[in-house]
């Protein structure tokens, strides 16, 4: 039985089906990567009647009015997904409809193809061609809704006559060429349509064969295609997040960071990991299609249930507060930027574990940040997710699935770290891993992170490495350079010519670039003694220990030095690891009770408010009461956190919540959430925690605020006001005082 059908479809019908939503144009293989000259050549071939290949579609199985997840404005769920020919179909749609395309850098642009009716020549519109009256500078105008062919032909000929003579034959040729181009959408493409029953492995094989063993489709491609069909909004969210993560922010909240510019499929892995607790995407694809193993075929209800889990998980994955707080775990582990990252996959998988911790197990953010910092340090250093990453992470996910509570989750992750980083690892495996010249070795980055974690200075410099490694600063020369301890020129003079030997990790140390230039190709025995003599005994002991330098190392044979230093480097990394896991070995203390807070009175971390919205003097709802509470919340966020008690007077008398007149506590809680979201910003919601408690026969609203991730401003009419908590009062700052405080507090 054939697995496909063949038909001839006019370009116009294809475009109408895309507009109606019958054909989905997802980034199945990749975003639009054709250069504009390829688009020009496609239109030239169609114009001349040359063969232009065929299109390969895949029936999605969505016929029958299936539910579409999201808010896409298309009139139906796509029945067909493009498997091969996406670049051609996207080119045709973009030019004929005048639509923008998404480039590989996730930027949008419109393709402008020009046409010379007299010569029949197509070209990519550039500044010169746009000024040349012999060209229609943008052929998209021919298919615009308000296009009038007769008027356009006359205007074009009139304009051309102003710069050159035209014979009657020329005018007829121009009119005929324009008409022929105008009818180009009637061109018939051969369309091959694969049945919905064909599995993804077969589709991938067909794709590779018809592309001459070219780029193979990945499982992520199929899942992104399913999202285009059944949850296009979710796919767009992933692409938008990836786009914004690649571009520096203009002051607005953004996923941009200096560690990772994630691709949409990487963020998809995070969504899948959190939603379905899966890492192997080949298993995920069948689940998302709703495949019914017992009955065969796809079950729409099962599919909708799986996508509902995905949708809920993706909210957490793309939450900027979660994203940036997680990235702080990398800083806590000593890593400072993309140049220190050997595995982006490790970052994504650790993000999944972070989200499982806060969402599924309700673990305190400070604790989960610490635990994930430990896990990331281990995973990055050992290359845990370098070989067969899906299989390894699938196994890790199975170890943390269905645990009793957050404490068990934390214990399990720390157990994985402990069983990986054994005594043999520090004494044998890590020194062996350091025996390499690979510039992007995980062990090298672990050593660099260790130096930062241990607050080490650059070699022969008072400058701390942590202060010098700033990924946001880009100069003509890096502030920090890796210096050959045994300079290359010196070793070559000694007969060592092999760069793999010269560029061993153990032969490098971080120095300031002026020092690197000054040292040049001198022998260690010539340049080190003077630098060594300039240090005090205490300085020398600390610097040599951190930089893993043996005593009198400059007099050692090169190979002997490398062996000795690798062992010492491994011990430096071990010390950093022990420092990291020693940061918080105990659970954080339980927050004080309401009674304890009241007994302690108002402080720099505690404030009382009688009501949330009601003025007790007038008995009316008063915007000033809202502002008073928001000032305190913002003040805590901008300082070191704190607790606001609503329903307690300034002198500590418990008044209860009845004066605010809410129908129930859920309504009051929602009112507070909306206040924070609308007046301070939704990015701060994860840092503001509310709950209701009994105290002295009344109910009290406790609002515990964490230390905020960025400066929190309160919207007050048309103003943005800045408050900070100091002593037992909330103070408003303005002008330069705000800038100075924000720079000092948030960097």
XYZ file of C-alpha atoms in Angstrom:
747
model
C 0.000 0.000 0.000
C 1.540 3.391 -1.007
C 2.326 5.738 1.851
C 1.801 8.902 -0.207
C -0.461 10.489 -2.808
C 0.529 12.776 -5.693
C -1.287 15.889 -6.909
C -0.684 19.076 -8.892
C -1.402 22.185 -6.843
C -1.286 25.800 -8.104
C 0.831 28.220 -6.069
C -2.295 30.310 -5.454
C -4.044 27.345 -3.812
C -1.005 26.674 -1.622
C -0.994 30.269 -0.421
C -4.736 30.207 0.252
C -4.322 26.992 2.268
C -1.565 28.625 4.335
C -3.781 31.649 5.000
C -6.698 29.406 5.958
C -4.446 27.400 8.253
C -4.779 24.144 6.319
C -1.010 24.087 5.654
C 1.315 24.862 8.560
C 4.635 26.551 7.828
C 6.628 25.560 10.946
C 10.409 25.653 11.202
C 10.462 21.886 10.686
C 13.997 21.757 9.347
C 15.298 25.199 10.338
C 14.346 28.881 10.103
C 14.464 30.516 6.664
C 18.095 30.134 5.593
C 17.947 30.745 1.848
C 19.875 33.815 0.750
C 17.748 36.232 -1.256
C 19.526 35.269 -4.476
C 18.021 31.773 -4.150
C 14.577 33.339 -3.949
C 15.405 35.364 -7.062
C 16.462 32.187 -8.888
C 13.245 30.409 -7.859
C 11.057 33.139 -9.338
C 13.225 33.229 -12.472
C 12.762 29.453 -12.930
C 8.994 29.682 -12.457
C 8.749 32.631 -14.837
C 10.601 30.706 -17.537
C 8.561 27.555 -16.970
C 11.495 25.505 -15.685
C 10.875 22.590 -13.276
C 11.100 23.789 -9.675
C 11.061 20.503 -7.777
C 8.221 19.098 -5.692
C 6.783 19.696 -2.242
C 6.554 16.951 0.373
C 3.719 17.253 2.896
C 2.723 15.153 5.877
C -0.857 14.731 7.003
C -1.038 15.703 10.667
C -4.212 13.757 11.397
C -6.005 16.920 12.535
C -9.022 16.629 10.225
C -12.362 16.845 11.939
C -12.251 20.111 13.820
C -9.784 19.083 16.495
C -9.143 21.512 19.310
C -6.264 23.944 18.745
C -4.329 24.991 21.832
C -3.520 28.706 21.990
C -4.919 31.850 20.417
C -3.885 31.492 16.788
C -6.134 33.484 14.479
C -6.079 30.921 11.675
C -9.421 29.458 10.692
C -8.485 25.825 11.204
C -5.895 23.534 12.722
C -3.280 22.706 10.022
C -4.009 19.442 8.218
C -0.669 19.409 6.394
C 2.857 20.109 7.615
C 5.626 20.812 5.115
C 8.437 18.233 5.332
C 10.519 19.141 2.289
C 10.300 22.318 0.227
C 9.859 24.663 3.173
C 12.359 27.174 1.770
C 10.589 27.281 -1.605
C 7.112 27.503 -0.101
C 8.211 30.146 2.397
C 9.853 32.131 -0.426
C 6.699 32.061 -2.532
C 4.447 32.998 0.362
C 6.742 35.766 1.600
C 7.122 37.455 -1.787
C 3.586 37.035 -3.082
C 2.017 38.104 0.227
C 4.706 40.667 1.080
C 5.207 38.876 4.409
C 8.276 38.875 6.647
C 10.434 35.773 7.139
C 12.236 34.628 10.261
C 15.982 34.372 9.688
C 18.374 31.992 11.427
C 19.293 34.775 13.891
C 15.565 35.034 14.740
C 15.303 38.489 13.166
C 12.481 39.208 10.743
C 12.952 40.740 7.318
C 10.985 41.197 4.123
C 12.384 39.769 0.894
C 12.291 42.234 -2.006
C 12.758 40.806 -5.495
C 12.981 43.190 -8.436
C 12.000 42.490 -12.065
C 12.967 44.123 -15.358
C 10.022 43.503 -17.726
C 11.953 44.510 -20.820
C 14.880 42.137 -20.278
C 12.950 39.520 -18.258
C 15.617 39.740 -15.545
C 14.996 39.148 -11.843
C 17.313 40.574 -9.200
C 17.571 41.130 -5.452
C 16.485 44.696 -4.801
C 19.378 46.840 -3.598
C 19.798 50.621 -3.439
C 20.951 50.877 -7.081
C 18.154 48.710 -8.483
C 15.503 50.577 -6.491
C 16.612 53.765 -8.301
C 16.649 52.091 -11.737
C 13.317 52.854 -13.444
C 13.758 49.841 -15.711
C 12.936 47.610 -12.707
C 9.811 46.935 -10.743
C 11.679 47.289 -7.419
C 9.390 44.982 -5.446
C 7.276 42.450 -7.335
C 5.123 41.867 -4.221
C 3.022 44.882 -5.283
C 1.642 42.850 -8.218
C -0.329 40.607 -5.867
C -1.503 43.241 -3.397
C -5.266 43.351 -2.792
C -5.641 46.839 -4.332
C -3.420 46.177 -7.384
C -4.808 47.433 -10.714
C -2.875 45.850 -13.586
C -3.819 48.292 -16.329
C -3.005 51.398 -14.321
C 0.267 49.867 -13.129
C 1.418 48.984 -16.654
C 0.651 52.502 -17.919
C 2.421 54.153 -14.977
C 5.487 51.931 -15.355
C 5.792 52.619 -19.105
C 5.283 56.360 -18.579
C 7.991 56.461 -15.928
C 10.412 54.497 -18.116
C 9.765 56.798 -21.089
C 11.043 59.719 -19.036
C 14.578 58.323 -19.191
C 14.618 56.387 -22.497
C 12.783 55.895 -25.770
C 10.400 52.945 -26.076
C 9.083 51.499 -29.318
C 5.595 50.006 -29.624
C 7.225 46.583 -29.564
C 9.006 47.485 -26.317
C 5.744 48.592 -24.721
C 3.992 45.391 -25.830
C 6.888 43.314 -24.453
C 6.713 45.139 -21.109
C 2.952 44.653 -20.844
C 3.232 40.987 -21.740
C 6.053 40.379 -19.222
C 4.066 42.044 -16.440
C 0.979 39.981 -17.275
C 3.030 36.780 -17.366
C 4.574 37.564 -13.972
C 1.156 38.459 -12.600
C -0.102 34.982 -13.600
C 2.837 33.203 -11.964
C 0.696 31.999 -8.983
C -1.100 29.706 -11.445
C 2.086 27.616 -11.755
C 1.432 24.008 -10.678
C 3.721 22.367 -8.136
C 3.869 18.599 -7.777
C 2.843 17.809 -4.196
C 3.551 14.479 -2.510
C 1.479 13.945 0.647
C 2.521 11.338 3.218
C -0.309 9.667 5.112
C -0.896 10.511 8.782
C -0.267 6.862 9.654
C 3.385 7.134 8.571
C 5.649 7.228 11.637
C 8.299 9.887 12.187
C 11.200 7.484 11.582
C 9.922 6.760 8.070
C 9.362 10.464 7.389
C 12.904 11.231 8.499
C 14.252 8.491 6.245
C 12.250 9.768 3.256
C 13.523 13.296 3.917
C 17.168 12.196 4.035
C 16.851 10.107 0.864
C 15.230 12.815 -1.249
C 17.855 15.284 -0.021
C 20.732 13.076 -1.070
C 21.713 12.095 2.469
C 21.691 15.748 3.508
C 20.600 17.215 6.849
C 18.636 14.686 8.893
C 15.522 15.601 10.837
C 15.759 15.493 14.620
C 13.101 14.533 17.147
C 12.935 18.163 18.282
C 11.952 19.097 14.713
C 8.934 16.808 14.874
C 7.845 18.093 18.273
C 8.150 21.707 17.103
C 6.004 20.696 14.130
C 3.349 19.232 16.417
C 3.397 22.456 18.400
C 2.854 24.406 15.175
C -0.186 22.246 14.486
C -1.776 21.897 17.913
C -0.250 24.721 19.989
C 1.266 27.358 17.738
C 1.239 29.933 20.523
C 3.604 27.742 22.530
C 6.072 27.427 19.650
C 5.978 31.197 19.106
C 6.667 31.746 22.814
C 9.780 29.557 22.580
C 11.040 31.404 19.500
C 10.338 34.807 21.052
C 12.214 33.822 24.230
C 15.194 32.607 22.174
C 15.192 35.809 20.112
C 15.157 38.081 23.167
C 17.788 35.967 24.948
C 20.187 36.668 22.086
C 19.814 40.464 22.189
C 20.986 42.824 24.970
C 18.046 44.317 26.835
C 17.049 47.949 26.301
C 16.142 48.292 29.955
C 13.069 46.060 29.824
C 12.768 42.646 31.461
C 14.485 40.178 29.176
C 15.923 36.631 29.149
C 19.236 38.023 27.872
C 22.221 36.759 29.832
C 25.940 36.115 29.415
C 25.840 32.329 29.780
C 23.552 30.989 27.090
C 21.773 32.123 23.939
C 19.299 29.251 23.873
C 17.736 27.971 20.676
C 13.978 27.289 20.718
C 14.568 23.535 20.767
C 16.755 23.882 23.877
C 13.965 25.649 25.755
C 11.624 22.973 24.385
C 13.756 20.376 26.177
C 13.266 22.291 29.415
C 9.491 22.351 28.900
C 9.404 18.645 28.085
C 11.605 17.760 31.052
C 9.445 19.682 33.520
C 6.077 18.715 32.041
C 6.608 15.057 31.199
C 9.782 14.230 33.169
C 11.320 12.923 29.973
C 14.636 13.586 28.246
C 14.465 11.164 25.310
C 12.499 13.119 22.738
C 11.729 10.030 20.654
C 9.501 8.865 23.516
C 7.969 12.313 23.945
C 6.831 12.618 20.340
C 4.496 9.639 20.538
C 3.063 10.844 23.838
C 2.338 14.302 22.416
C 0.555 12.805 19.434
C -1.646 10.941 21.897
C -0.770 7.524 20.534
C -2.903 4.781 21.994
C -0.802 1.629 22.295
C -3.827 -0.603 22.936
C -6.113 0.639 20.140
C -3.580 2.050 17.714
C -3.835 5.500 16.156
C -3.915 8.847 17.917
C -6.231 9.693 20.792
C -7.174 13.429 20.752
C -8.031 13.433 24.463
C -4.643 11.991 25.399
C -2.944 14.500 23.121
C -4.814 17.431 24.663
C -3.911 16.223 28.163
C -0.212 16.045 27.259
C -0.233 19.509 25.705
C -2.026 20.868 28.779
C 0.917 19.649 30.880
C 3.311 21.264 28.413
C 1.458 24.551 28.499
C 1.522 24.703 32.304
C 5.210 23.757 32.459
C 6.206 26.282 29.820
C 4.853 29.116 31.974
C 7.442 28.187 34.604
C 10.209 27.579 32.046
C 9.828 30.999 30.394
C 9.228 32.888 33.643
C 11.994 35.489 33.753
C 12.255 35.437 37.549
C 12.835 31.674 37.460
C 15.274 31.945 34.554
C 17.524 34.595 36.073
C 17.436 33.167 39.587
C 18.504 29.835 38.122
C 21.377 31.451 36.205
C 22.595 32.774 39.543
C 23.392 29.152 40.394
C 26.132 29.223 37.760
C 27.617 32.339 39.345
C 27.413 30.705 42.756
C 29.401 27.790 41.326
C 32.119 30.186 40.104
C 31.175 30.368 36.422
C 31.023 33.835 34.894
C 30.043 33.684 31.242
C 29.641 31.839 27.971
C 33.394 31.467 27.518
C 33.433 29.183 30.575
C 30.582 26.962 29.351
C 31.534 23.679 27.696
C 28.032 22.185 27.612
C 24.855 24.185 27.047
C 22.915 20.962 27.516
C 24.115 20.789 31.120
C 22.638 24.236 31.734
C 19.249 23.266 30.294
C 19.076 19.999 32.229
C 20.064 21.719 35.472
C 17.334 24.278 34.812
C 14.836 21.422 34.620
C 16.015 20.133 38.004
C 15.798 23.645 39.453
C 12.193 23.998 38.231
C 11.222 20.558 39.517
C 12.591 21.600 42.885
C 10.649 24.864 43.196
C 7.471 23.818 41.378
C 6.953 20.155 42.212
C 8.600 19.998 45.627
C 8.159 23.574 46.862
C 11.800 23.935 47.892
C 12.987 27.292 49.217
C 14.664 29.278 46.432
C 17.833 29.931 48.394
C 18.254 26.234 49.116
C 17.503 25.066 45.570
C 19.938 27.623 44.172
C 22.659 26.192 46.402
C 21.867 22.575 45.543
C 21.688 23.197 41.792
C 24.962 25.159 41.973
C 26.559 22.049 43.446
C 24.958 19.778 40.848
C 25.945 22.041 37.954
C 29.548 22.261 39.157
C 29.692 18.457 39.231
C 27.873 17.971 35.905
C 29.901 20.591 34.039
C 33.258 19.467 35.385
C 32.707 15.777 34.684
C 31.029 16.264 31.305
C 28.011 14.382 32.636
C 25.796 15.310 29.687
C 28.424 15.212 26.929
C 27.979 11.649 25.679
C 24.440 10.238 25.269
C 23.000 13.220 27.163
C 19.350 12.185 26.767
C 19.992 8.714 28.165
C 21.970 10.076 31.106
C 19.410 12.732 32.012
C 16.532 10.283 31.600
C 18.276 8.165 34.245
C 18.762 11.204 36.495
C 15.095 12.145 36.151
C 14.072 8.639 37.176
C 16.086 9.046 40.376
C 14.186 12.189 41.443
C 10.707 11.106 40.326
C 7.954 10.555 42.938
C 10.075 11.353 45.984
C 8.378 11.944 49.330
C 9.246 15.622 49.723
C 11.699 18.419 48.966
C 14.204 17.171 51.517
C 14.363 13.831 49.700
C 14.861 15.649 46.381
C 17.768 17.658 47.796
C 19.288 14.551 49.375
C 19.051 12.622 46.089
C 20.839 15.297 44.054
C 23.585 15.548 46.659
C 23.872 11.768 46.683
C 24.452 11.777 42.909
C 27.202 14.371 43.375
C 28.835 12.428 46.205
C 28.879 9.128 44.305
C 30.401 10.866 41.268
C 33.070 12.945 42.969
C 34.865 10.162 44.855
C 38.410 10.162 46.156
C 39.567 8.427 42.989
C 37.983 11.153 40.892
C 40.010 13.882 42.610
C 43.260 11.910 42.735
C 43.188 10.074 39.396
C 40.394 11.023 36.982
C 40.558 14.816 37.230
C 44.384 15.031 36.881
C 44.017 12.762 33.853
C 41.303 15.020 32.378
C 43.622 18.009 32.875
C 46.233 16.349 30.662
C 44.928 18.027 27.510
C 45.476 21.045 25.308
C 41.774 21.430 24.486
C 40.899 25.097 24.847
C 37.299 24.321 25.855
C 37.927 21.493 28.272
C 35.341 21.053 31.073
C 38.202 20.439 33.505
C 39.864 23.742 32.525
C 36.637 25.661 33.069
C 36.164 23.905 36.407
C 39.629 25.048 37.479
C 38.879 28.618 36.384
C 35.560 28.516 38.272
C 37.418 27.160 41.298
C 39.815 30.129 41.263
C 36.868 32.523 41.158
C 35.056 30.611 43.895
C 38.165 30.769 46.099
C 38.510 34.525 45.441
C 41.925 34.089 43.848
C 43.879 36.982 42.314
C 45.436 36.818 38.889
C 48.971 35.441 39.038
C 51.451 38.132 40.110
C 48.633 40.684 40.436
C 46.522 42.154 43.247
C 43.436 42.090 40.986
C 40.862 39.425 41.856
C 39.844 37.157 38.974
C 36.160 37.570 39.828
C 36.466 41.308 39.185
C 38.371 40.847 35.925
C 36.117 38.238 34.327
C 33.175 40.432 33.328
C 31.455 39.156 30.159
C 29.670 42.502 29.719
C 32.966 44.345 29.154
C 34.489 44.012 25.694
C 37.731 45.854 25.005
C 40.360 45.633 22.303
C 42.228 43.245 24.593
C 40.871 40.983 27.299
C 41.638 42.238 30.803
C 42.572 38.665 31.678
C 44.791 36.487 29.516
C 46.053 32.917 29.795
C 49.835 33.044 30.038
C 52.217 30.230 29.149
C 54.160 29.625 32.367
C 56.828 28.040 30.177
C 56.566 30.444 27.205
C 56.067 29.002 23.749
C 59.169 30.703 22.358
C 61.297 29.333 25.184
C 59.993 25.773 24.713
C 60.533 25.920 20.944
C 64.117 27.007 21.585
C 64.399 23.922 23.813
C 63.233 21.689 20.947
C 59.585 21.322 22.024
C 57.675 22.005 18.779
C 54.397 20.128 19.266
C 51.650 22.683 20.039
C 49.607 20.032 21.849
C 52.481 19.716 24.315
C 53.192 23.448 24.522
C 49.511 24.351 25.042
C 48.794 21.906 27.843
C 46.206 23.239 30.309
C 48.769 22.835 33.086
C 51.079 25.287 31.292
C 48.589 28.151 31.506
C 47.853 30.612 34.300
C 45.616 33.709 34.303
C 47.481 37.029 34.269
C 46.701 40.640 33.394
C 47.506 41.326 29.759
C 50.257 43.938 30.407
C 52.118 41.345 32.467
C 51.695 38.769 29.695
C 53.258 41.120 27.150
C 56.125 41.951 29.512
C 56.980 38.294 30.162
C 57.165 37.490 26.464
C 59.307 34.436 25.665
C 61.637 34.613 28.664
C 62.638 31.401 30.436
C 60.757 30.899 33.732
C 64.106 30.972 35.554
C 64.643 34.498 34.178
C 61.280 36.180 34.798
C 59.884 34.388 37.900
C 62.510 34.952 40.651
C 62.078 38.735 40.648
C 58.285 38.411 40.823
C 58.618 35.771 43.509
C 60.882 37.964 45.624
C 58.372 40.832 45.520
C 55.774 38.773 47.411
C 55.552 38.347 51.159
C 55.718 34.855 52.580
C 51.984 34.804 53.237
C 51.196 36.071 49.727
C 53.523 33.541 48.159
C 51.991 30.634 50.047
C 48.428 31.626 49.089
C 49.181 32.494 45.443
C 51.208 29.358 44.783
C 48.568 27.187 46.417
C 45.685 28.694 44.419
C 47.607 28.672 41.140
C 48.811 25.113 41.809
C 52.500 25.952 41.458
C 55.089 23.624 42.999
C 57.946 25.189 45.019
C 60.727 26.466 42.736
C 58.677 25.348 39.766
C 60.694 27.514 37.390
C 63.675 25.225 37.857
C 61.740 22.007 37.112
C 61.877 20.058 33.870
C 58.822 20.862 31.733
C 57.233 17.379 31.780
C 57.875 17.024 35.514
C 56.240 20.412 36.070
C 53.117 19.451 34.080
C 52.561 16.236 36.065
C 53.042 17.975 39.394
C 50.821 20.916 38.527
C 47.917 18.761 37.287
C 47.743 17.035 40.661
C 47.777 20.392 42.429
C 45.154 21.862 40.095
C 42.864 18.948 40.906
C 43.256 19.701 44.614
C 42.419 23.380 44.040
C 39.207 22.331 42.300
C 38.474 19.963 45.185
C 38.949 22.793 47.688
C 36.528 24.967 45.713
C 34.027 22.097 45.690
C 34.318 21.690 49.441
C 33.878 25.460 49.823
C 30.782 25.325 47.636
C 29.087 22.478 49.471
C 30.047 24.029 52.792
C 28.140 27.220 52.013
C 24.827 25.889 53.288
C 25.037 22.421 54.750
C 22.028 22.992 56.997
C 18.441 23.734 56.130
C 17.503 27.436 56.371
C 15.937 28.457 59.643
C 12.156 28.513 59.779
C 10.813 32.081 59.492
C 9.615 33.640 62.755
C 5.952 33.196 63.656
C 3.432 36.057 63.648
C 3.575 36.150 67.453
C 7.374 36.459 67.367
C 7.223 39.202 64.752
C 4.673 41.185 66.757
C 6.678 40.739 69.944
C 9.784 42.071 68.201
C 7.994 45.175 66.970
C 8.657 47.043 63.733
C 12.244 46.700 62.535
C 14.231 46.981 59.325
C 12.748 43.619 58.307
C 9.245 43.853 59.836
C 6.372 46.307 59.403
C 2.718 46.364 60.508
C -0.290 47.723 58.580
C -3.814 47.953 59.995
C -5.439 47.424 56.586
C -4.640 46.793 52.947
C -7.126 49.164 51.338
C -9.419 50.748 53.930
C -8.815 54.076 55.687
C -9.918 53.450 59.293
C -10.603 57.155 59.828
C -13.100 57.420 56.950
C -14.175 53.795 56.680
C -13.687 54.066 52.888
C -11.367 52.346 50.473
C -8.400 54.654 50.008
C -5.690 54.518 47.350
C -3.251 55.872 49.945
C -3.585 52.586 51.856
C -2.648 50.627 48.717
C 0.364 52.867 48.170
C 1.439 52.491 51.801
C 1.529 48.689 51.512
C 3.218 48.742 48.098
C 5.918 51.112 49.392
C 6.785 48.634 52.117
C 6.816 45.638 49.764
C 9.047 47.468 47.267
C 11.282 48.654 50.095
C 11.806 45.087 51.270
C 12.469 43.867 47.704
C 15.051 46.600 47.197
C 16.776 45.885 50.508
C 17.333 42.455 52.061
C 13.727 41.257 52.207
C 11.303 41.419 55.094
C 7.785 40.722 56.339
C 4.668 42.903 56.228
C 1.794 41.993 58.589
C -1.626 43.281 57.498
C -4.261 43.414 60.221
C -1.852 44.589 62.922
C -1.666 48.203 64.154
C 1.576 50.149 64.552
C 1.654 49.373 68.278
C 1.280 45.635 67.702
C -2.463 45.271 68.405
C -4.059 42.534 66.302
C -7.059 44.089 64.483
C -7.884 41.351 61.988
C -8.885 41.728 58.342
C -12.604 42.477 58.506
C -12.162 46.227 57.977
C -10.925 45.638 54.428
C -14.287 44.087 53.549
C -13.170 41.300 51.230
C -15.710 38.535 50.569
C -13.128 35.922 51.526
C -9.381 35.448 51.907
C -8.983 34.191 48.338
C -10.371 37.500 47.089
C -7.984 39.431 49.316
C -5.036 37.325 48.200
C -5.914 37.835 44.532
C -6.296 41.564 45.163
C -2.759 41.682 46.552
C -1.371 39.669 43.621
C -2.977 42.066 41.145
C -1.643 45.064 43.069
C 1.928 43.771 42.948
C 1.602 42.693 39.322
C 0.121 45.986 38.096
C 1.998 48.458 40.287
C 5.422 46.840 40.826
C 5.664 44.178 38.108
C 4.896 40.501 37.581
C 8.600 39.626 37.594
C 8.480 40.178 41.380
C 5.527 37.871 42.089
C 7.743 34.822 42.811
C 9.540 36.923 45.449
C 6.415 37.977 47.342
C 4.770 35.204 49.397
C 1.463 35.596 51.205
C -0.476 33.436 53.623
C -3.142 33.911 56.284
C -2.640 32.987 59.930
C -4.608 33.008 63.188
C -3.413 35.348 65.910
C -5.237 36.392 69.100
C -8.597 35.230 67.735
C -8.223 37.190 64.489
C -6.876 36.516 60.998
C -3.655 38.205 59.864
C -2.222 38.442 56.323
C 1.517 37.720 56.339
C 3.433 39.006 53.309
C 7.014 37.707 53.266
C 9.265 39.402 50.683
C 12.524 37.949 49.437
C 15.487 40.037 48.392
C 14.436 41.176 44.891
C 16.244 40.198 41.661
C 16.338 43.785 40.335
C 15.282 47.304 41.297
C 11.556 47.491 42.168
C 9.699 50.705 41.355
C 6.119 51.491 42.446
C 3.781 52.897 39.823
C 1.955 55.902 41.346
C -0.179 57.542 38.688
C 2.240 58.696 36.024
C 5.279 58.356 38.321
C 7.666 55.497 38.993
C 8.751 55.837 42.626
C 11.645 54.085 44.341
C 11.603 53.032 47.993
C 14.123 51.294 50.203
C 13.852 49.900 53.701
C 16.270 51.304 56.270
C 16.003 51.015 60.041
C 12.328 50.592 60.823
C 11.164 53.016 58.123
C 10.632 52.967 54.374
C 12.416 55.831 52.605
C 11.887 57.179 49.108
C 14.966 57.882 46.990
C 15.089 60.086 43.904
C 17.479 61.346 41.254
C 21.104 60.291 41.536
C 20.404 58.606 44.859
C 18.369 55.954 43.018
C 21.120 55.349 40.466
C 23.788 55.098 43.164
C 21.720 52.694 45.268
C 20.761 50.474 42.318
C 24.369 50.282 41.129
C 25.573 49.345 44.605
C 22.747 46.892 45.338
C 22.179 45.236 41.957
C 25.465 45.867 40.149
